[in-house]
mmCIF file of C-alpha atoms and ligand atoms in Angstrom:
data_model
loop_
_atom_site.group_PDB
_atom_site.id
_atom_site.type_symbol
_atom_site.label_atom_id
_atom_site.label_comp_id
_atom_site.label_asym_id
_atom_site.label_seq_id
_atom_site.Cartn_x
_atom_site.Cartn_y
_atom_site.Cartn_z
ATOM 1 C CA MET A 1 133.325 77.924 85.649
ATOM 2 C CA LYS A 2 134.644 79.269 88.962
ATOM 3 C CA LEU A 3 132.397 81.995 90.374
ATOM 4 C CA GLY A 4 133.867 85.331 91.403
ATOM 5 C CA ARG A 5 130.959 87.755 91.565
ATOM 6 C CA ILE A 6 127.257 86.999 91.933
ATOM 7 C CA ALA A 7 124.185 89.249 91.977
ATOM 8 C CA VAL A 8 120.818 89.206 93.706
ATOM 9 C CA LEU A 9 117.564 91.006 92.876
ATOM 10 C CA SER A 10 113.910 90.931 93.884
ATOM 11 C CA SER A 11 111.126 91.436 91.328
ATOM 12 C CA GLY A 12 107.323 91.554 91.082
ATOM 13 C CA GLY A 13 105.099 91.884 94.144
ATOM 14 C CA ASP A 14 107.075 92.129 97.394
ATOM 15 C CA ALA A 15 106.552 89.527 100.131
ATOM 16 C CA PRO A 16 107.637 89.174 103.756
ATOM 17 C CA GLY A 17 110.605 86.795 103.811
ATOM 18 C CA ILE A 18 112.490 88.353 100.908
ATOM 19 C CA ASN A 19 114.789 90.285 103.271
ATOM 20 C CA PRO A 20 115.832 87.202 105.280
ATOM 21 C CA CYS A 21 116.495 85.509 101.927
ATOM 22 C CA ILE A 22 118.676 88.384 100.628
ATOM 23 C CA ARG A 23 120.592 88.373 103.917
ATOM 24 C CA ALA A 24 121.244 84.629 103.568
ATOM 25 C CA VAL A 25 122.279 84.984 99.909
ATOM 26 C CA VAL A 26 124.728 87.792 100.709
ATOM 27 C CA ARG A 27 126.316 86.275 103.792
ATOM 28 C CA THR A 28 126.555 82.739 102.349
ATOM 29 C CA ALA A 29 128.216 84.103 99.204
ATOM 30 C CA LEU A 30 130.656 86.183 101.285
ATOM 31 C CA HIS A 31 131.423 83.083 103.351
ATOM 32 C CA TYR A 32 132.606 81.420 100.110
ATOM 33 C CA ASP A 33 134.675 84.518 99.177
ATOM 34 C CA LEU A 34 132.325 85.617 96.417
ATOM 35 C CA GLU A 35 131.699 89.270 95.725
ATOM 36 C CA VAL A 36 127.995 90.188 95.901
ATOM 37 C CA ILE A 37 126.171 92.805 93.847
ATOM 38 C CA GLY A 38 122.689 93.957 94.838
ATOM 39 C CA ILE A 39 120.525 95.033 91.908
ATOM 40 C CA GLU A 40 117.833 97.544 92.817
ATOM 41 C CA GLU A 41 114.208 97.548 91.616
ATOM 42 C CA GLY A 42 114.125 94.174 89.899
ATOM 43 C CA PHE A 43 114.647 93.694 86.168
ATOM 44 C CA ASP A 44 114.064 97.429 85.703
ATOM 45 C CA GLY A 45 117.127 98.255 87.796
ATOM 46 C CA LEU A 46 119.084 95.552 85.984
ATOM 47 C CA ILE A 47 118.336 97.090 82.589
ATOM 48 C CA ARG A 48 119.326 100.534 83.935
ATOM 49 C CA GLY A 49 122.478 99.148 85.605
ATOM 50 C CA GLU A 50 121.323 100.185 89.106
ATOM 51 C CA MET A 51 123.603 98.041 91.227
ATOM 52 C CA ARG A 52 125.972 98.255 94.183
ATOM 53 C CA GLN A 53 128.272 95.990 96.080
ATOM 54 C CA LEU A 54 126.771 94.411 99.199
ATOM 55 C CA ARG A 55 128.888 93.603 102.246
ATOM 56 C CA ALA A 56 127.913 91.784 105.441
ATOM 57 C CA ARG A 57 126.972 95.006 107.265
ATOM 58 C CA ASP A 58 124.683 96.124 104.412
ATOM 59 C CA VAL A 59 122.252 93.320 105.224
ATOM 60 C CA GLY A 60 122.339 93.835 108.989
ATOM 61 C CA GLY A 61 118.997 94.573 110.645
ATOM 62 C CA ILE A 62 116.847 93.541 107.658
ATOM 63 C CA MET A 63 115.766 90.097 108.904
ATOM 64 C CA GLN A 64 112.711 91.446 110.737
ATOM 65 C CA ARG A 65 111.634 93.877 108.013
ATOM 66 C CA GLY A 66 108.809 93.161 105.567
ATOM 67 C CA GLY A 67 109.098 94.128 101.898
ATOM 68 C CA THR A 68 112.476 94.077 100.191
ATOM 69 C CA PHE A 69 115.343 96.421 100.996
ATOM 70 C CA LEU A 70 116.583 96.101 97.383
ATOM 71 C CA ARG A 71 113.153 97.402 96.338
ATOM 72 C CA THR A 72 111.178 95.773 93.543
ATOM 73 C CA ALA A 73 109.345 96.656 90.346
ATOM 74 C CA ARG A 74 107.176 95.334 87.594
ATOM 75 C CA CYS A 75 109.158 95.852 84.407
ATOM 76 C CA PRO A 76 107.238 95.548 81.117
ATOM 77 C CA GLY A 77 110.509 96.308 79.262
ATOM 78 C CA PHE A 78 111.989 92.982 80.354
ATOM 79 C CA LYS A 79 109.238 91.141 78.485
ATOM 80 C CA THR A 80 110.757 92.368 75.205
ATOM 81 C CA LYS A 81 113.785 90.826 73.459
ATOM 82 C CA LYS A 82 115.472 94.241 73.541
ATOM 83 C CA GLY A 83 115.049 94.541 77.321
ATOM 84 C CA GLN A 84 116.301 90.996 77.858
ATOM 85 C CA ARG A 85 119.414 91.636 75.727
ATOM 86 C CA GLN A 86 120.091 94.901 77.608
ATOM 87 C CA ALA A 87 119.818 93.018 80.903
ATOM 88 C CA LYS A 88 122.281 90.331 79.789
ATOM 89 C CA ARG A 89 124.701 92.980 78.535
ATOM 90 C CA GLU A 90 124.601 94.760 81.926
ATOM 91 C CA LEU A 91 125.348 91.463 83.681
ATOM 92 C CA ASN A 92 128.267 90.742 81.339
ATOM 93 C CA GLU A 93 129.689 94.277 81.555
ATOM 94 C CA SER A 94 129.553 94.129 85.348
ATOM 95 C CA GLU A 95 131.405 90.782 85.209
ATOM 96 C CA ILE A 96 128.663 89.021 87.127
ATOM 97 C CA ASP A 97 128.920 85.221 86.905
ATOM 98 C CA GLY A 98 125.506 84.226 88.237
ATOM 99 C CA ILE A 99 122.326 85.693 89.699
ATOM 100 C CA VAL A 100 119.749 84.812 92.343
ATOM 101 C CA VAL A 101 116.317 86.154 91.389
ATOM 102 C CA ILE A 102 113.601 86.333 94.050
ATOM 103 C CA GLY A 103 109.985 86.824 92.986
ATOM 104 C CA GLY A 104 106.652 85.443 91.858
ATOM 105 C CA ASP A 105 105.581 83.327 88.881
ATOM 106 C CA GLY A 106 106.062 86.201 86.416
ATOM 107 C CA THR A 107 109.563 86.739 87.747
ATOM 108 C CA MET A 108 110.321 83.015 87.324
ATOM 109 C CA ARG A 109 109.320 83.345 83.645
ATOM 110 C CA GLY A 110 111.792 86.194 83.200
ATOM 111 C CA THR A 111 114.466 84.257 85.108
ATOM 112 C CA HIS A 112 113.995 81.211 82.859
ATOM 113 C CA ILE A 113 114.494 83.439 79.809
ATOM 114 C CA LEU A 114 117.824 84.708 81.212
ATOM 115 C CA ALA A 115 118.883 81.072 81.678
ATOM 116 C CA GLU A 116 117.874 80.240 78.101
ATOM 117 C CA MET A 117 120.116 83.119 77.004
ATOM 118 C CA GLY A 118 122.995 81.236 78.635
ATOM 119 C CA PHE A 119 123.224 83.150 81.907
ATOM 120 C CA PRO A 120 123.500 81.150 85.185
ATOM 121 C CA VAL A 121 120.386 81.784 87.307
ATOM 122 C CA ILE A 122 118.715 80.410 90.416
ATOM 123 C CA GLY A 123 115.115 81.432 91.192
ATOM 124 C CA VAL A 124 113.607 81.767 94.663
ATOM 125 C CA PRO A 125 109.765 81.756 94.899
ATOM 126 C CA ALA A 126 108.314 84.748 96.748
ATOM 127 C CA SER A 127 104.628 85.622 96.448
ATOM 128 C CA ILE A 128 101.859 85.819 99.014
ATOM 129 C CA ASP A 129 99.554 84.213 96.415
ATOM 130 C CA ASN A 130 101.182 80.734 96.772
ATOM 131 C CA ASP A 131 100.487 80.072 93.109
ATOM 132 C CA ILE A 132 104.006 79.000 92.103
ATOM 133 C CA TRP A 133 104.381 75.391 90.999
ATOM 134 C CA GLY A 134 107.152 73.314 92.589
ATOM 135 C CA THR A 135 107.053 74.564 96.155
ATOM 136 C CA ASP A 136 104.683 73.791 99.017
ATOM 137 C CA MET A 137 105.074 77.372 100.204
ATOM 138 C CA SER A 138 106.445 80.557 98.642
ATOM 139 C CA LEU A 139 108.023 83.292 100.743
ATOM 140 C CA GLY A 140 105.425 85.569 102.303
ATOM 141 C CA VAL A 141 102.477 83.180 102.346
ATOM 142 C CA ASP A 142 102.704 82.267 106.026
ATOM 143 C CA THR A 143 103.025 85.895 107.132
ATOM 144 C CA ALA A 144 100.101 86.886 104.889
ATOM 145 C CA LEU A 145 97.933 84.119 106.378
ATOM 146 C CA ASN A 146 98.783 85.335 109.877
ATOM 147 C CA THR A 147 97.890 88.907 108.905
ATOM 148 C CA ILE A 148 94.516 87.785 107.543
ATOM 149 C CA ARG A 149 93.902 85.640 110.633
ATOM 150 C CA GLU A 150 94.586 88.591 112.926
ATOM 151 C CA ALA A 151 92.304 90.874 110.918
ATOM 152 C CA VAL A 152 89.447 88.360 110.788
ATOM 153 C CA ASP A 153 89.773 87.601 114.528
ATOM 154 C CA LYS A 154 89.277 91.318 115.170
ATOM 155 C CA LEU A 155 86.390 91.586 112.729
ATOM 156 C CA ARG A 156 84.725 88.641 114.448
ATOM 157 C CA ASP A 157 84.683 90.567 117.765
ATOM 158 C CA THR A 158 82.745 93.433 116.264
ATOM 159 C CA ALA A 159 80.672 91.163 113.985
ATOM 160 C CA SER A 160 79.321 89.102 116.872
ATOM 161 C CA SER A 161 78.688 92.203 119.010
ATOM 162 C CA HIS A 162 76.520 93.667 116.232
ATOM 163 C CA GLN A 163 75.082 90.442 114.732
ATOM 164 C CA ARG A 164 76.646 91.212 111.378
ATOM 165 C CA ALA A 165 77.851 89.280 108.362
ATOM 166 C CA PHE A 166 81.330 90.395 107.309
ATOM 167 C CA LEU A 167 82.497 89.864 103.757
ATOM 168 C CA VAL A 168 86.293 89.918 103.912
ATOM 169 C CA VAL A 169 88.211 90.199 100.630
ATOM 170 C CA THR A 170 91.778 88.874 100.481
ATOM 171 C CA MET A 171 94.495 89.305 97.876
ATOM 172 C CA GLY A 172 95.646 86.340 95.808
ATOM 173 C CA ARG A 173 95.233 87.484 92.201
ATOM 174 C CA ASN A 174 93.717 84.474 90.358
ATOM 175 C CA CYS A 175 94.607 81.993 93.067
ATOM 176 C CA GLY A 176 92.230 81.209 95.950
ATOM 177 C CA TYR A 177 94.878 79.779 98.309
ATOM 178 C CA LEU A 178 94.926 82.673 100.813
ATOM 179 C CA ALA A 179 91.121 82.876 100.971
ATOM 180 C CA LEU A 180 90.737 79.088 101.244
ATOM 181 C CA ILE A 181 93.259 78.540 104.023
ATOM 182 C CA SER A 182 92.230 81.638 105.957
ATOM 183 C CA GLY A 183 88.627 80.440 105.630
ATOM 184 C CA VAL A 184 89.628 77.207 107.376
ATOM 185 C CA ILE A 185 91.713 78.834 110.131
ATOM 186 C CA CYS A 186 89.175 81.595 110.801
ATOM 187 C CA GLY A 187 86.074 79.376 110.738
ATOM 188 C CA ALA A 188 84.370 81.161 107.832
ATOM 189 C CA GLU A 189 80.833 80.044 106.975
ATOM 190 C CA VAL A 190 81.429 80.734 103.277
ATOM 191 C CA ILE A 191 84.604 80.746 101.180
ATOM 192 C CA ILE A 192 84.576 82.215 97.697
ATOM 193 C CA ILE A 193 87.520 81.248 95.484
ATOM 194 C CA PRO A 194 87.935 81.232 91.699
ATOM 195 C CA GLU A 195 88.777 77.494 91.697
ATOM 196 C CA ASN A 196 85.398 76.521 93.180
ATOM 197 C CA GLU A 197 83.083 79.451 92.763
ATOM 198 C CA ILE A 198 79.566 79.028 94.090
ATOM 199 C CA PRO A 199 76.632 81.056 92.728
ATOM 200 C CA ILE A 200 75.650 84.176 94.716
ATOM 201 C CA ASP A 201 72.263 82.575 95.503
ATOM 202 C CA GLU A 202 74.027 79.764 97.301
ATOM 203 C CA ILE A 203 76.190 82.161 99.351
ATOM 204 C CA SER A 204 73.029 83.852 100.544
ATOM 205 C CA LYS A 205 71.467 80.478 101.433
ATOM 206 C CA GLU A 206 74.548 79.512 103.485
ATOM 207 C CA VAL A 207 74.431 82.783 105.454
ATOM 208 C CA ILE A 208 70.671 82.432 106.089
ATOM 209 C CA ASP A 209 71.279 78.865 107.234
ATOM 210 C CA ALA A 210 74.000 80.090 109.650
ATOM 211 C CA TYR A 211 71.533 82.650 111.037
ATOM 212 C CA ASP A 212 68.848 79.984 111.418
ATOM 213 C CA ARG A 213 71.316 77.736 113.276
ATOM 214 C CA GLY A 214 71.657 80.481 115.859
ATOM 215 C CA LYS A 215 75.043 81.926 114.906
ATOM 216 C CA SER A 216 75.765 85.386 116.323
ATOM 217 C CA HIS A 217 77.538 86.523 113.154
ATOM 218 C CA SER A 218 78.843 85.223 109.871
ATOM 219 C CA ILE A 219 82.229 85.437 108.162
ATOM 220 C CA ILE A 220 82.493 85.156 104.395
ATOM 221 C CA ILE A 221 86.009 85.112 102.988
ATOM 222 C CA MET A 222 86.288 86.015 99.342
ATOM 223 C CA SER A 223 89.334 85.947 97.083
ATOM 224 C CA GLU A 224 89.900 89.040 94.949
ATOM 225 C CA GLY A 225 90.058 86.633 91.973
ATOM 226 C CA ALA A 226 86.342 85.763 92.233
ATOM 227 C CA SER A 227 84.334 86.691 89.149
ATOM 228 C CA TYR A 228 81.716 88.751 91.010
ATOM 229 C CA LYS A 229 82.178 91.883 93.095
ATOM 230 C CA PRO A 230 81.846 91.982 96.908
ATOM 231 C CA GLU A 231 79.095 94.606 96.465
ATOM 232 C CA ASP A 232 77.048 92.092 94.410
ATOM 233 C CA VAL A 233 77.244 89.554 97.234
ATOM 234 C CA ALA A 234 76.368 92.143 99.897
ATOM 235 C CA ARG A 235 73.407 93.383 97.805
ATOM 236 C CA LYS A 236 72.032 89.845 97.543
ATOM 237 C CA LEU A 237 72.322 89.317 101.329
ATOM 238 C CA VAL A 238 70.336 92.523 101.908
ATOM 239 C CA GLU A 239 67.741 91.608 99.251
ATOM 240 C CA ASP A 240 67.252 88.160 100.808
ATOM 241 C CA GLU A 241 66.991 89.670 104.324
ATOM 242 C CA CYS A 242 69.588 87.177 105.527
ATOM 243 C CA GLY A 243 69.179 88.140 109.189
ATOM 244 C CA PHE A 244 72.545 89.808 109.635
ATOM 245 C CA GLU A 245 73.452 93.347 108.730
ATOM 246 C CA THR A 246 76.244 93.208 106.152
ATOM 247 C CA ARG A 247 79.639 94.912 105.995
ATOM 248 C CA ILE A 248 82.501 94.593 103.514
ATOM 249 C CA THR A 249 86.198 94.758 104.476
ATOM 250 C CA ILE A 250 88.791 94.725 101.698
ATOM 251 C CA LEU A 251 92.145 93.824 103.238
ATOM 252 C CA GLY A 252 94.140 94.843 100.135
ATOM 253 C CA HIS A 253 97.878 95.508 100.388
ATOM 254 C CA VAL A 254 97.838 95.258 104.212
ATOM 255 C CA VAL A 255 98.115 91.498 103.604
ATOM 256 C CA ARG A 256 101.450 91.940 101.793
ATOM 257 C CA GLY A 257 103.218 93.889 104.527
ATOM 258 C CA GLY A 258 104.567 93.198 107.993
ATOM 259 C CA SER A 259 107.489 91.588 109.731
ATOM 260 C CA PRO A 260 108.134 88.073 108.336
ATOM 261 C CA SER A 261 106.868 85.228 110.530
ATOM 262 C CA ALA A 262 109.301 82.687 112.007
ATOM 263 C CA PHE A 263 108.301 80.327 109.177
ATOM 264 C CA ASP A 264 109.077 82.891 106.467
ATOM 265 C CA ARG A 265 112.396 83.801 108.101
ATOM 266 C CA ILE A 266 113.582 80.204 108.182
ATOM 267 C CA LEU A 267 112.224 79.473 104.684
ATOM 268 C CA GLY A 268 113.889 82.600 103.253
ATOM 269 C CA THR A 269 117.131 81.719 105.022
ATOM 270 C CA ARG A 270 117.158 78.109 103.808
ATOM 271 C CA MET A 271 116.274 79.059 100.241
ATOM 272 C CA GLY A 272 118.938 81.797 100.175
ATOM 273 C CA VAL A 273 121.642 79.415 101.402
ATOM 274 C CA SER A 274 120.509 76.698 98.943
ATOM 275 C CA ALA A 275 120.498 79.159 96.038
ATOM 276 C CA ILE A 276 124.160 80.044 96.608
ATOM 277 C CA ASN A 277 125.147 76.404 97.111
ATOM 278 C CA ALA A 278 123.404 75.559 93.834
ATOM 279 C CA LEU A 279 125.185 78.346 91.929
ATOM 280 C CA ILE A 280 128.550 77.204 93.328
ATOM 281 C CA ALA A 281 127.731 73.617 92.308
ATOM 282 C CA GLY A 282 127.233 74.865 88.739
ATOM 283 C CA GLU A 283 123.449 74.528 88.693
ATOM 284 C CA SER A 284 121.316 76.917 86.676
ATOM 285 C CA ASP A 285 117.784 77.350 85.351
ATOM 286 C CA VAL A 286 116.315 75.971 88.590
ATOM 287 C CA MET A 287 114.186 77.298 91.459
ATOM 288 C CA THR A 288 114.449 76.431 95.141
ATOM 289 C CA GLY A 289 111.301 74.641 96.315
ATOM 290 C CA LEU A 290 110.003 73.406 99.650
ATOM 291 C CA ASN A 291 109.004 69.748 99.312
ATOM 292 C CA GLY A 292 107.752 68.562 102.690
ATOM 293 C CA ARG A 293 110.666 69.437 104.959
ATOM 294 C CA GLU A 294 113.319 69.461 102.239
ATOM 295 C CA ILE A 295 114.587 72.222 99.995
ATOM 296 C CA VAL A 296 114.771 70.824 96.468
ATOM 297 C CA MET A 297 115.717 72.263 93.079
ATOM 298 C CA ARG A 298 112.936 72.451 90.494
ATOM 299 C CA LYS A 299 113.597 73.025 86.800
ATOM 300 C CA LEU A 300 112.374 76.505 85.844
ATOM 301 C CA GLU A 301 111.028 74.987 82.631
ATOM 302 C CA ASP A 302 108.618 72.932 84.763
ATOM 303 C CA VAL A 303 107.863 75.847 87.109
ATOM 304 C CA VAL A 304 106.789 78.207 84.322
ATOM 305 C CA SER A 305 104.716 75.649 82.433
ATOM 306 C CA GLN A 306 102.489 74.692 85.372
ATOM 307 C CA SER A 307 100.441 76.309 88.122
ATOM 308 C CA ARG A 308 100.182 75.252 91.725
ATOM 309 C CA GLU A 309 96.683 73.902 92.368
ATOM 310 C CA VAL A 310 94.821 74.599 95.595
ATOM 311 C CA ASN A 311 93.773 71.547 97.611
ATOM 312 C CA LEU A 312 89.976 71.602 97.456
ATOM 313 C CA ASP A 313 89.729 69.102 100.348
ATOM 314 C CA PHE A 314 90.131 72.186 102.547
ATOM 315 C CA TYR A 315 86.937 73.586 101.055
ATOM 316 C CA GLU A 316 84.925 70.589 102.269
ATOM 317 C CA ILE A 317 86.729 70.606 105.634
ATOM 318 C CA ALA A 318 85.863 74.286 106.168
ATOM 319 C CA LYS A 319 82.214 73.576 105.339
ATOM 320 C CA ILE A 320 81.959 70.720 107.837
ATOM 321 C CA LEU A 321 83.792 72.575 110.607
ATOM 322 C CA SER A 322 81.868 75.842 110.345
ATOM 323 C CA ARG A 323 78.507 74.227 111.190
HETATM 324 P P1 ADP B 401 105.411 88.330 90.065
HETATM 325 O O1 ADP B 401 106.825 87.989 89.827
HETATM 326 O O2 ADP B 401 105.144 88.767 91.484
HETATM 327 O O3 ADP B 401 104.453 87.273 89.559
HETATM 328 P P2 ADP B 401 104.848 89.915 87.674
HETATM 329 O O4 ADP B 401 103.966 88.922 87.025
HETATM 330 O O5 ADP B 401 104.473 91.358 87.580
HETATM 331 O O6 ADP B 401 105.068 89.660 89.235
HETATM 332 O O7 ADP B 401 106.299 89.731 87.043
HETATM 333 C C1 ADP B 401 107.382 90.513 87.509
HETATM 334 C C2 ADP B 401 108.255 90.870 86.347
HETATM 335 O O8 ADP B 401 108.802 89.680 85.756
HETATM 336 C C3 ADP B 401 107.542 91.574 85.199
HETATM 337 O O9 ADP B 401 107.349 92.938 85.420
HETATM 338 C C4 ADP B 401 108.529 91.320 84.063
HETATM 339 O O10 ADP B 401 109.642 92.183 84.163
HETATM 340 C C5 ADP B 401 108.983 89.882 84.373
HETATM 341 N N1 ADP B 401 108.165 88.945 83.604
HETATM 342 C C6 ADP B 401 106.911 88.522 83.889
HETATM 343 N N2 ADP B 401 106.439 87.706 82.924
HETATM 344 C C7 ADP B 401 107.424 87.607 81.998
HETATM 345 C C8 ADP B 401 107.553 86.926 80.743
HETATM 346 N N3 ADP B 401 106.558 86.163 80.250
HETATM 347 N N4 ADP B 401 108.702 87.097 80.059
HETATM 348 C C9 ADP B 401 109.698 87.863 80.549
HETATM 349 N N5 ADP B 401 109.641 88.533 81.708
HETATM 350 C C10 ADP B 401 108.536 88.410 82.430
HETATM 351 O O1 F6P B 402 100.971 88.805 93.311
HETATM 352 C C1 F6P B 402 100.924 89.436 94.568
HETATM 353 C C2 F6P B 402 99.787 90.436 94.607
HETATM 354 O O2 F6P B 402 99.788 91.026 95.891
HETATM 355 C C3 F6P B 402 98.402 89.865 94.273
HETATM 356 O O3 F6P B 402 97.832 89.173 95.353
HETATM 357 C C4 F6P B 402 97.670 91.119 93.886
HETATM 358 O O4 F6P B 402 96.583 90.855 93.020
HETATM 359 C C5 F6P B 402 98.724 91.927 93.177
HETATM 360 O O5 F6P B 402 99.976 91.453 93.644
HETATM 361 C C6 F6P B 402 98.622 93.417 93.426
HETATM 362 O O6 F6P B 402 99.582 94.035 92.663
HETATM 363 P P1 F6P B 402 99.992 95.578 92.853
HETATM 364 O O7 F6P B 402 100.827 95.652 94.093
HETATM 365 O O8 F6P B 402 100.770 95.869 91.644
HETATM 366 O O9 F6P B 402 98.728 96.344 93.015
#
């Protein structure tokens, strides 16, 4: 089928890099004389028919902005058959021939369902969690890592001045990727991730050991997906008189904001261009993925049935290098 009009939306948690991707989708599509419709607020906006035409100037000046200028939403209604049928009807009534959907693993599930209903779709992975199967990196991960690195570097200044242990909590939902990699790049003495959780007793032992080795401070990076609370860890450090005073910093949504890094801009751009090329080539039910240096197409069926595993070698590396 020859394409005439395509749509783009972002859904789920926002991530730096989505704007460069939307810009690439819009301008590549216009280059091939396609009309482009921007759908606002994810699947929610789709169900409500919140859409507008996007021209080249509409995506000017968004490259350097975090978040998503189309806005995003979590839409429980789209998980129902009724919501999914409403969405498909809106797409048909608006004479849209294909859609690029940018979002996290939940969004890829919804996108796969649209494809199964016979609608041409291309997914683009965007989530700071880096938990999406089929891509080395999702949009937003690199910027989030840089934000955590900057925060921990600053905390280290004050931690060493005061001889303190800082327990820094990162986002990541159930995936420890952000905590693990930031633990390596920030030289944390202890990393707490759901994939390799160590007992609280052991955390305390590691911090005491760091004190005994003459360290001026200690950094513990903990993923929000860990099964215990940061307060429980801090309480144990106080109880065991670990040597350092203890403070907790929860980075929260700060990690999800900010201007996209160079890496996220180029990744978003390449994935946006590839998504349009794939739609034009008649592909559907696939997601753009970074495989080494190449952008590849992954079947959404495979994406939604698997999870991206963290590489636990980094855990051992961090341990050795933080001595
Ligand atoms: P993310 O895409 O960042 O992982 P969510 O998990 O909240 O965020 O998913 C975003 C949206 O994708 C949901 O609000 C819902 O509209 C849709 N979605 C998620 N899971 C499913 C599913 N199993 N079936 C259909 N739609 C889904
Ligand atoms: O999936 C991205 C993410 O930022 C997770 O790391 C976090 O657990 C969750 O979204 C927070 O969601 P919300 O913005 O709805 O609070």
